[in-house]
Amino acid sequence: MRDTVILRVVVKVLLPAILMFALYVQFHGEYGPGGGFQAGVAAAAAVILYGMVFGIAEARKVVPRSIVNTMIPLGVLIFAGTGVVSILLGENYLDYTPLGSKPAKGQHLGILVVEFGVFVTVASTMLAIFYVFGGRADEADEKAKNEEGGE
Amino acid sequence: MVVTVIGIIRAHNLFAVVMLGGIYSFLMATVLVVLDAVDVAMTEAAVGAGMSTVLLLAVLHLTRTREAPLRHAPVIPLLICLLTGGALVYGTLDLPPFGQPDNPQNLHVAPYYLENSIEETKSPNVVTAVLASYRGFDTLGEVAVIFSAGIGVLILLSRRRRREMVVEDEGRSRK
Amino acid sequence: MNEFLADLNYWVTIFLLVGGLYIITAHGNMVKKLVGLAIFQSSVYLLFISPGKILGGTAPIIAPGFDVYSNPLPHVLILTAIVVGVATIALGLAIVVRIHEAYGTIEDDEVHDLEAD
């Protein structure tokens, strides 16, 4: 990406706002529009924006690939694990009633946990997809440069 | 939206196609807000206009940006499309009227969700309540699909590209 | 007027669906095919959401002062479908990239020619 001061400054100003928005959407999802899916995409978009402007290598320093790759199954596990916990507490799979002191509280907590699982999976999957595509693009660029240098 | 789709069909520059696709997604999000689906609109704006545009641009960067002209006149596809379209328009004649509260699809489980979700889950946003609680199985399945799609992309693309491998593939294809 | 608008909604859906189908069947370029697939998918989103709308209703977020809400069920189904849709399209794009590496082209016909040679 070409160096443009405007782009860099604007991105730096926007990034915290986007991340805050993602978290707001995540935890305010039961009261307003939003939830794990949207928040995951928004959070991934923040890192992707950073990667597009400052280079993917920089983005990988902030959010390393190993973390992303662990987070993909982790989200699914959080979701499925919630179901297992409710089985252990003597209810049906994915029935959150026993998680809290009152049924409604349990449901509330269950929704929050499950939404968090969704968030983790969606955000990390989007990010992982972006990393591999972007990594390919960088490799292609380097190869083109090397070939030009060789000839 | 109709205009953008016609534009996408006619444009040969793939870059233009991708940009029109982004515009299309935003228009779709606006329509969804009008139809009261705010959650869906938010997702569509973030995913359709943001993520898929970025991915398509990355692929264009890896491949090429011009589409080859069609080799033969698209008679058969056109015929198929017209037939499908005709059948679907015929089908709309039997659909219930738009936006009436007593349509069959609005009488099944939706009223139950709307009435009981706030007592049972304390969540004013019914979409979230249904998504995470009443239809938790569905959502678990969707998450699993996303998970496996992500793994698939990683498997397909994260192997480092080697010159020999490409040559070998080409050799196999020539046989 | 209302009836006309309602039918218009379905007709737009059908046009989008047919347009997507046309792009998938008639065009040889794989990236364009995937864009067509995305359009096809989003026409289905519209098809699901339109019947859920109730005239005079608001978004299904319970708040005092509103009695009529649109049907939340299609919203849930489509919400997840959108995210799954982008994941599958990413998978398709990954396959396109691999095809490009193997054959050097992303056109259907050219891949066929290479196979025939």
Short mmCIF file of C-alpha atoms in Angstrom, two decimals:
data_model
loop_
_atom_site.label_atom_id
_atom_site.label_comp_id
_atom_site.label_asym_id
_atom_site.label_seq_id
_atom_site.Cartn_x
_atom_site.Cartn_y
_atom_site.Cartn_z
CA MET A 1 0.00 0.00 0.00
CA ARG A 2 1.25 3.45 -0.87
CA ASP A 3 2.26 5.73 1.97
CA THR A 4 -0.36 8.37 2.49
CA VAL A 5 -0.31 10.44 5.65
CA ILE A 6 -4.04 11.11 5.52
CA LEU A 7 -4.88 7.43 5.36
CA ARG A 8 -2.61 6.56 8.25
CA VAL A 9 -3.89 9.32 10.51
CA VAL A 10 -7.53 8.63 9.70
CA VAL A 11 -7.10 4.94 10.36
CA LYS A 12 -5.40 5.62 13.68
CA VAL A 13 -8.30 7.82 14.72
CA LEU A 14 -10.92 5.36 13.51
CA LEU A 15 -9.48 2.13 14.93
CA PRO A 16 -10.38 2.62 18.61
CA ALA A 17 -13.83 3.78 17.56
CA ILE A 18 -14.39 0.65 15.48
CA LEU A 19 -13.19 -1.65 18.26
CA MET A 20 -15.33 0.15 20.82
CA PHE A 21 -18.28 -0.18 18.48
CA ALA A 22 -17.64 -3.89 18.10
CA LEU A 23 -17.60 -4.39 21.87
CA TYR A 24 -20.70 -2.24 22.28
CA VAL A 25 -22.52 -4.30 19.67
CA GLN A 26 -21.36 -7.47 21.39
CA PHE A 27 -22.48 -6.68 24.91
CA HIS A 28 -25.43 -4.50 24.08
CA GLY A 29 -26.76 -7.09 21.67
CA GLU A 30 -29.70 -8.06 23.85
CA TYR A 31 -30.99 -4.52 24.13
CA GLY A 32 -30.34 -3.05 20.73
CA PRO A 33 -29.52 -4.45 17.34
CA GLY A 34 -26.39 -6.52 17.40
CA GLY A 35 -24.83 -9.72 18.63
CA GLY A 36 -21.87 -11.98 18.21
CA PHE A 37 -21.99 -12.22 14.42
CA GLN A 38 -21.98 -8.47 13.80
CA ALA A 39 -19.47 -7.74 16.53
CA GLY A 40 -17.14 -10.43 15.23
CA VAL A 41 -17.18 -9.01 11.74
CA ALA A 42 -16.70 -5.45 13.04
CA ALA A 43 -13.73 -6.44 15.20
CA ALA A 44 -12.17 -8.35 12.33
CA ALA A 45 -12.77 -5.35 10.05
CA ALA A 46 -10.79 -3.14 12.43
CA VAL A 47 -7.74 -5.40 12.26
CA ILE A 48 -8.17 -5.84 8.51
CA LEU A 49 -8.24 -2.08 8.03
CA TYR A 50 -5.04 -1.82 10.03
CA GLY A 51 -3.49 -4.58 7.96
CA MET A 52 -4.47 -2.96 4.68
CA VAL A 53 -2.99 0.42 5.56
CA PHE A 54 0.11 -0.57 7.53
CA GLY A 55 0.84 -3.89 5.89
CA ILE A 56 -0.17 -7.39 6.89
CA ALA A 57 3.11 -7.99 8.67
CA GLU A 58 2.25 -5.19 11.12
CA ALA A 59 -1.22 -6.59 11.67
CA ARG A 60 0.28 -10.01 12.38
CA LYS A 61 2.45 -8.44 15.07
CA VAL A 62 -0.64 -7.05 16.77
CA VAL A 63 -2.74 -10.21 16.42
CA PRO A 64 -0.40 -13.14 15.74
CA ARG A 65 -1.55 -15.93 13.50
CA SER A 66 -1.16 -18.57 16.18
CA ILE A 67 -3.67 -16.75 18.40
CA VAL A 68 -6.11 -16.47 15.52
CA ASN A 69 -5.78 -20.13 14.67
CA THR A 70 -6.41 -21.13 18.29
CA MET A 71 -9.39 -18.84 18.55
CA ILE A 72 -11.30 -20.47 15.67
CA PRO A 73 -11.93 -23.78 17.46
CA LEU A 74 -12.04 -22.06 20.84
CA GLY A 75 -15.24 -20.21 19.91
CA VAL A 76 -16.96 -23.40 18.79
CA LEU A 77 -15.81 -25.06 22.01
CA ILE A 78 -17.23 -22.25 24.14
CA PHE A 79 -20.56 -22.66 22.37
CA ALA A 80 -20.65 -26.44 22.54
CA GLY A 81 -19.21 -26.44 26.06
CA THR A 82 -22.07 -24.31 27.33
CA GLY A 83 -24.40 -27.03 26.13
CA VAL A 84 -22.37 -29.69 27.91
CA VAL A 85 -22.40 -27.68 31.13
CA SER A 86 -26.17 -27.49 31.04
CA ILE A 87 -26.31 -31.27 30.53
CA LEU A 88 -24.08 -31.72 33.57
CA LEU A 89 -26.41 -29.49 35.56
CA GLY A 90 -29.26 -31.80 34.69
CA GLU A 91 -31.02 -30.04 31.85
CA ASN A 92 -31.30 -30.47 28.10
CA TYR A 93 -28.39 -29.62 25.82
CA LEU A 94 -28.12 -25.86 25.30
CA ASP A 95 -30.81 -25.12 27.86
CA TYR A 96 -29.34 -22.30 29.92
CA THR A 97 -31.91 -22.31 32.70
CA PRO A 98 -29.70 -23.86 35.41
CA LEU A 99 -26.80 -21.48 34.84
CA GLY A 100 -28.23 -18.76 37.09
CA SER A 101 -30.11 -18.58 40.37
CA LYS A 102 -33.34 -17.82 38.51
CA PRO A 103 -34.27 -19.31 35.11
CA ALA A 104 -34.33 -15.92 33.40
CA LYS A 105 -30.93 -15.03 34.84
CA GLY A 106 -29.55 -18.33 33.62
CA GLN A 107 -30.91 -17.68 30.15
CA HIS A 108 -29.37 -14.21 30.24
CA LEU A 109 -25.95 -15.53 31.18
CA GLY A 110 -26.21 -18.35 28.68
CA ILE A 111 -26.99 -15.96 25.85
CA LEU A 112 -24.00 -13.80 26.78
CA VAL A 113 -21.61 -16.77 26.86
CA VAL A 114 -22.89 -18.24 23.64
CA GLU A 115 -22.74 -14.90 21.87
CA PHE A 116 -19.16 -14.59 23.05
CA GLY A 117 -18.40 -17.95 21.48
CA VAL A 118 -19.95 -16.81 18.22
CA PHE A 119 -17.94 -13.59 18.40
CA VAL A 120 -14.65 -15.41 18.90
CA THR A 121 -15.24 -17.81 16.03
CA VAL A 122 -16.51 -15.26 13.54
CA ALA A 123 -13.83 -12.67 14.26
CA SER A 124 -10.96 -15.13 14.12
CA THR A 125 -12.25 -16.94 11.03
CA MET A 126 -12.60 -13.68 9.10
CA LEU A 127 -9.17 -12.63 10.24
CA ALA A 128 -7.61 -15.97 9.32
CA ILE A 129 -9.17 -15.82 5.86
CA PHE A 130 -7.84 -12.30 5.39
CA TYR A 131 -4.36 -13.33 6.56
CA VAL A 132 -4.04 -16.22 4.13
CA PHE A 133 -5.38 -14.24 1.18
CA GLY A 134 -3.22 -11.25 2.06
CA GLY A 135 -0.20 -13.48 2.68
CA ARG A 136 -0.63 -14.95 -0.80
CA ALA A 137 -0.81 -11.46 -2.28
CA ASP A 138 2.41 -10.43 -0.53
CA GLU A 139 4.18 -13.55 -1.75
CA ALA A 140 3.03 -12.84 -5.29
CA ASP A 141 4.35 -9.30 -5.02
CA GLU A 142 7.72 -10.46 -3.74
CA LYS A 143 7.98 -13.03 -6.49
CA ALA A 144 7.22 -10.41 -9.13
CA LYS A 145 9.88 -8.15 -7.62
CA ASN A 146 12.46 -10.94 -7.55
CA GLU A 147 11.76 -11.83 -11.13
CA GLU A 148 12.13 -8.21 -12.20
CA GLY A 149 15.42 -8.01 -10.27
CA GLY A 150 16.69 -11.25 -11.83
CA GLU A 151 16.03 -10.24 -15.39
CA MET B 1 -30.50 -2.54 -6.89
CA VAL B 2 -31.87 -3.66 -10.21
CA VAL B 3 -29.65 -1.14 -11.99
CA THR B 4 -26.55 -2.33 -10.13
CA VAL B 5 -27.26 -5.93 -11.03
CA ILE B 6 -27.61 -5.03 -14.71
CA GLY B 7 -24.33 -3.17 -14.38
CA ILE B 8 -22.68 -6.25 -12.85
CA ILE B 9 -23.94 -8.42 -15.70
CA ARG B 10 -22.65 -6.06 -18.36
CA ALA B 11 -19.31 -4.99 -16.87
CA HIS B 12 -16.27 -6.83 -18.13
CA ASN B 13 -13.80 -5.15 -15.82
CA LEU B 14 -13.83 -7.30 -12.70
CA PHE B 15 -12.74 -4.36 -10.56
CA ALA B 16 -15.93 -2.55 -11.58
CA VAL B 17 -17.90 -5.73 -10.82
CA VAL B 18 -16.52 -5.87 -7.29
CA MET B 19 -17.23 -2.19 -6.64
CA LEU B 20 -20.77 -2.55 -7.95
CA GLY B 21 -21.13 -5.54 -5.67
CA GLY B 22 -20.25 -3.32 -2.70
CA ILE B 23 -22.80 -0.71 -3.76
CA TYR B 24 -25.35 -3.49 -4.17
CA SER B 25 -24.71 -4.71 -0.63
CA PHE B 26 -25.24 -1.26 0.85
CA LEU B 27 -28.48 -0.85 -1.07
CA MET B 28 -29.56 -4.26 0.19
CA ALA B 29 -28.78 -3.17 3.76
CA THR B 30 -30.93 -0.06 3.32
CA VAL B 31 -33.83 -2.13 2.04
CA LEU B 32 -33.47 -4.46 5.02
CA VAL B 33 -33.69 -1.51 7.43
CA VAL B 34 -36.91 -0.45 5.72
CA LEU B 35 -38.19 -3.99 6.22
CA ASP B 36 -37.50 -3.71 10.00
CA ALA B 37 -34.62 -6.17 9.99
CA VAL B 38 -32.03 -3.95 11.67
CA ASP B 39 -29.82 -6.80 12.88
CA VAL B 40 -29.70 -8.32 9.44
CA ALA B 41 -29.02 -4.95 7.83
CA MET B 42 -26.08 -4.39 10.12
CA THR B 43 -24.63 -7.77 9.25
CA GLU B 44 -25.18 -7.27 5.56
CA ALA B 45 -23.46 -3.86 5.59
CA ALA B 46 -20.48 -5.20 7.54
CA VAL B 47 -20.15 -8.53 5.76
CA GLY B 48 -21.38 -7.87 2.24
CA ALA B 49 -19.93 -4.44 1.72
CA GLY B 50 -16.88 -4.82 3.93
CA MET B 51 -15.57 -8.36 4.14
CA SER B 52 -16.50 -9.78 0.77
CA THR B 53 -15.29 -6.69 -1.09
CA VAL B 54 -11.92 -6.94 0.63
CA LEU B 55 -11.69 -10.67 -0.16
CA LEU B 56 -12.68 -10.20 -3.79
CA LEU B 57 -10.12 -7.42 -4.20
CA ALA B 58 -7.44 -9.65 -2.71
CA VAL B 59 -8.32 -12.37 -5.21
CA LEU B 60 -8.29 -9.92 -8.10
CA HIS B 61 -4.85 -8.85 -6.98
CA LEU B 62 -3.76 -12.49 -7.12
CA THR B 63 -5.35 -13.26 -10.47
CA ARG B 64 -6.36 -10.78 -13.14
CA THR B 65 -8.91 -8.06 -13.54
CA ARG B 66 -10.28 -8.49 -17.07
CA GLU B 67 -12.95 -10.95 -18.00
CA ALA B 68 -12.65 -12.74 -21.32
CA PRO B 69 -15.55 -12.06 -23.70
CA LEU B 70 -18.18 -14.76 -23.97
CA ARG B 71 -17.35 -17.41 -26.54
CA HIS B 72 -20.83 -18.32 -27.58
CA ALA B 73 -24.11 -16.47 -27.40
CA PRO B 74 -25.75 -17.19 -24.04
CA VAL B 75 -28.97 -18.60 -25.50
CA ILE B 76 -29.48 -21.60 -23.22
CA PRO B 77 -28.71 -19.76 -19.95
CA LEU B 78 -31.03 -16.95 -21.03
CA LEU B 79 -33.77 -19.46 -21.75
CA ILE B 80 -33.31 -21.20 -18.40
CA CYS B 81 -33.39 -17.87 -16.58
CA LEU B 82 -36.52 -16.72 -18.36
CA LEU B 83 -38.23 -20.01 -17.56
CA THR B 84 -37.24 -19.80 -13.88
CA GLY B 85 -38.32 -16.18 -13.69
CA GLY B 86 -41.66 -16.94 -15.30
CA ALA B 87 -42.33 -19.82 -12.93
CA LEU B 88 -41.46 -17.65 -9.93
CA VAL B 89 -43.67 -14.76 -11.06
CA TYR B 90 -46.49 -17.27 -11.48
CA GLY B 91 -45.74 -18.42 -7.94
CA THR B 92 -46.06 -14.91 -6.48
CA LEU B 93 -49.70 -14.81 -7.53
CA ASP B 94 -50.50 -17.30 -4.77
CA LEU B 95 -48.50 -15.62 -2.02
CA PRO B 96 -50.39 -14.05 0.88
CA PRO B 97 -50.70 -10.24 0.83
CA PHE B 98 -47.72 -8.24 2.00
CA GLY B 99 -47.36 -7.05 5.57
CA GLN B 100 -50.58 -8.37 7.11
CA PRO B 101 -50.27 -9.59 10.71
CA ASP B 102 -52.54 -12.60 10.11
CA ASN B 103 -50.45 -14.17 7.35
CA PRO B 104 -49.64 -17.83 8.04
CA GLN B 105 -45.92 -17.22 8.54
CA ASN B 106 -46.64 -14.68 11.27
CA LEU B 107 -48.95 -16.95 13.26
CA HIS B 108 -46.73 -19.95 13.93
CA VAL B 109 -44.04 -19.54 16.61
CA ALA B 110 -43.23 -15.85 16.16
CA PRO B 111 -45.95 -14.53 18.53
CA TYR B 112 -44.71 -16.88 21.24
CA TYR B 113 -41.19 -15.53 20.90
CA LEU B 114 -42.42 -11.95 20.93
CA GLU B 115 -44.59 -12.42 24.01
CA ASN B 116 -42.39 -14.60 26.17
CA SER B 117 -38.82 -13.74 25.36
CA ILE B 118 -38.60 -10.83 27.78
CA GLU B 119 -39.79 -12.90 30.75
CA GLU B 120 -37.84 -16.02 29.90
CA THR B 121 -34.56 -14.50 28.78
CA LYS B 122 -34.65 -10.84 29.92
CA SER B 123 -33.53 -9.84 26.47
CA PRO B 124 -35.55 -7.08 24.78
CA ASN B 125 -33.99 -7.82 21.42
CA VAL B 126 -36.02 -10.82 20.34
CA VAL B 127 -33.64 -11.60 17.49
CA THR B 128 -30.79 -12.18 19.92
CA ALA B 129 -33.00 -14.22 22.24
CA VAL B 130 -34.15 -16.50 19.46
CA LEU B 131 -30.68 -16.72 17.97
CA ALA B 132 -28.88 -17.74 21.11
CA SER B 133 -31.52 -19.42 23.20
CA TYR B 134 -34.60 -20.77 21.44
CA ARG B 135 -32.70 -21.78 18.34
CA GLY B 136 -29.33 -22.43 19.92
CA PHE B 137 -28.90 -25.64 17.93
CA ASP B 138 -29.27 -23.80 14.62
CA THR B 139 -26.72 -21.25 15.64
CA LEU B 140 -24.32 -23.91 16.85
CA GLY B 141 -24.59 -25.52 13.43
CA GLU B 142 -23.95 -22.23 11.66
CA VAL B 143 -20.91 -21.57 13.81
CA ALA B 144 -19.66 -25.03 12.96
CA VAL B 145 -20.13 -24.26 9.26
CA ILE B 146 -18.14 -21.04 9.58
CA PHE B 147 -15.49 -22.95 11.51
CA SER B 148 -15.16 -25.60 8.83
CA ALA B 149 -15.16 -23.06 6.02
CA GLY B 150 -12.36 -21.20 7.75
CA ILE B 151 -10.40 -24.42 8.20
CA GLY B 152 -10.98 -25.21 4.53
CA VAL B 153 -9.59 -21.89 3.40
CA LEU B 154 -6.60 -22.34 5.68
CA ILE B 155 -5.90 -25.79 4.26
CA LEU B 156 -6.26 -24.60 0.68
CA LEU B 157 -4.12 -21.51 0.96
CA SER B 158 -1.74 -21.74 3.88
CA ARG B 159 0.64 -24.18 2.23
CA ARG B 160 3.61 -22.17 1.04
CA ARG B 161 3.70 -21.80 -2.69
CA ARG B 162 6.59 -23.66 -4.28
CA ARG B 163 7.67 -23.38 -7.83
CA GLU B 164 8.04 -27.16 -8.32
CA MET B 165 4.54 -27.78 -7.12
CA VAL B 166 3.04 -25.41 -9.66
CA VAL B 167 5.12 -26.90 -12.47
CA GLU B 168 4.16 -30.39 -11.40
CA ASP B 169 0.48 -29.44 -11.41
CA GLU B 170 0.78 -27.98 -14.86
CA GLY B 171 2.52 -31.10 -16.09
CA ARG B 172 -0.28 -33.24 -14.75
CA SER B 173 -2.88 -31.10 -16.43
CA ARG B 174 -1.17 -31.34 -19.82
CA LYS B 175 -1.31 -35.13 -19.90
CA MET C 1 -50.93 1.20 -4.12
CA ASN C 2 -49.98 -1.07 -1.24
CA GLU C 3 -50.67 -4.18 -3.23
CA PHE C 4 -48.57 -2.88 -6.05
CA LEU C 5 -45.69 -2.21 -3.65
CA ALA C 6 -45.99 -5.70 -2.21
CA ASP C 7 -45.77 -7.34 -5.59
CA LEU C 8 -42.90 -5.04 -6.50
CA ASN C 9 -41.02 -6.44 -3.55
CA TYR C 10 -41.38 -9.99 -4.84
CA TRP C 11 -40.59 -8.97 -8.39
CA VAL C 12 -37.36 -7.31 -7.35
CA THR C 13 -36.48 -10.50 -5.48
CA ILE C 14 -37.21 -12.56 -8.58
CA PHE C 15 -35.21 -10.24 -10.80
CA LEU C 16 -32.22 -10.46 -8.48
CA LEU C 17 -32.51 -14.23 -8.35
CA VAL C 18 -32.74 -14.56 -12.12
CA GLY C 19 -29.92 -12.06 -12.60
CA GLY C 20 -27.70 -14.05 -10.26
CA LEU C 21 -28.62 -17.27 -12.02
CA TYR C 22 -27.82 -15.69 -15.39
CA ILE C 23 -24.39 -14.56 -14.20
CA ILE C 24 -23.64 -18.04 -12.83
CA THR C 25 -24.71 -19.90 -15.93
CA ALA C 26 -23.69 -17.57 -18.75
CA HIS C 27 -20.36 -16.15 -17.60
CA GLY C 28 -17.16 -18.13 -17.66
CA ASN C 29 -15.12 -16.03 -15.28
CA MET C 30 -15.02 -17.69 -11.88
CA VAL C 31 -14.77 -14.50 -9.81
CA LYS C 32 -17.80 -13.15 -11.61
CA LYS C 33 -19.59 -16.43 -11.06
CA LEU C 34 -18.99 -16.02 -7.31
CA VAL C 35 -20.35 -12.46 -7.39
CA GLY C 36 -23.40 -13.90 -9.15
CA LEU C 37 -23.70 -16.49 -6.41
CA ALA C 38 -23.62 -13.70 -3.80
CA ILE C 39 -26.42 -11.87 -5.63
CA PHE C 40 -28.43 -15.08 -5.81
CA GLN C 41 -27.96 -15.54 -2.06
CA SER C 42 -29.00 -12.01 -1.21
CA SER C 43 -32.17 -12.37 -3.26
CA VAL C 44 -33.03 -15.22 -0.93
CA TYR C 45 -32.39 -12.92 2.06
CA LEU C 46 -34.93 -10.52 0.60
CA LEU C 47 -37.38 -13.34 -0.04
CA PHE C 48 -37.19 -14.40 3.60
CA ILE C 49 -37.32 -10.95 5.13
CA SER C 50 -40.16 -9.47 3.05
CA PRO C 51 -42.95 -11.73 4.34
CA GLY C 52 -41.81 -11.15 7.92
CA LYS C 53 -42.51 -7.43 7.68
CA ILE C 54 -45.79 -6.35 9.18
CA LEU C 55 -47.13 -3.02 8.00
CA GLY C 56 -47.09 -0.51 10.84
CA GLY C 57 -44.78 -2.71 12.91
CA THR C 58 -41.32 -1.90 14.20
CA ALA C 59 -38.09 -3.83 14.53
CA PRO C 60 -38.46 -6.76 16.96
CA ILE C 61 -36.84 -5.08 19.94
CA ILE C 62 -39.35 -5.00 22.74
CA ALA C 63 -39.85 -1.48 24.04
CA PRO C 64 -42.71 0.24 25.83
CA GLY C 65 -45.03 2.10 23.51
CA PHE C 66 -44.93 -0.37 20.64
CA ASP C 67 -47.32 -3.22 20.18
CA VAL C 68 -46.74 -4.49 16.68
CA TYR C 69 -43.40 -6.04 15.83
CA SER C 70 -42.16 -7.68 12.67
CA ASN C 71 -41.60 -11.39 12.65
CA PRO C 72 -38.18 -12.05 14.27
CA LEU C 73 -37.76 -15.61 13.03
CA PRO C 74 -36.67 -14.89 9.43
CA HIS C 75 -34.25 -12.27 10.78
CA VAL C 76 -32.49 -14.90 12.85
CA LEU C 77 -32.27 -17.36 9.98
CA ILE C 78 -30.94 -14.79 7.54
CA LEU C 79 -28.54 -13.25 10.03
CA THR C 80 -26.66 -16.50 10.31
CA ALA C 81 -27.07 -17.20 6.60
CA ILE C 82 -25.23 -13.99 5.67
CA VAL C 83 -22.18 -14.83 7.72
CA VAL C 84 -22.18 -18.42 6.50
CA GLY C 85 -22.55 -17.06 2.97
CA VAL C 86 -19.40 -14.98 3.22
CA ALA C 87 -17.52 -17.93 4.69
CA THR C 88 -18.52 -20.16 1.78
CA ILE C 89 -17.67 -17.47 -0.74
CA ALA C 90 -14.26 -17.15 0.86
CA LEU C 91 -13.85 -20.90 0.41
CA GLY C 92 -14.83 -20.55 -3.26
CA LEU C 93 -12.35 -17.73 -3.72
CA ALA C 94 -9.64 -19.86 -2.16
CA ILE C 95 -10.39 -22.58 -4.72
CA VAL C 96 -10.26 -19.95 -7.48
CA VAL C 97 -6.83 -18.86 -6.30
CA ARG C 98 -5.61 -22.46 -6.37
CA ILE C 99 -7.02 -22.92 -9.87
CA HIS C 100 -5.23 -19.80 -10.97
CA GLU C 101 -1.98 -21.17 -9.59
CA ALA C 102 -2.46 -24.52 -11.29
CA TYR C 103 -3.74 -23.38 -14.68
CA GLY C 104 -2.81 -19.70 -14.90
CA THR C 105 -6.36 -18.72 -15.76
CA ILE C 106 -9.69 -18.20 -14.06
CA GLU C 107 -11.87 -18.72 -17.14
CA ASP C 108 -13.99 -21.85 -17.36
CA ASP C 109 -13.43 -22.43 -21.07
CA GLU C 110 -9.67 -21.99 -20.89
CA VAL C 111 -9.42 -24.55 -18.10
CA HIS C 112 -11.42 -26.93 -20.27
CA ASP C 113 -9.05 -26.31 -23.19
CA LEU C 114 -6.04 -26.96 -20.98
CA GLU C 115 -7.59 -30.20 -19.77
CA ALA C 116 -8.31 -31.29 -23.33
CA ASP C 117 -4.75 -30.65 -24.55
#
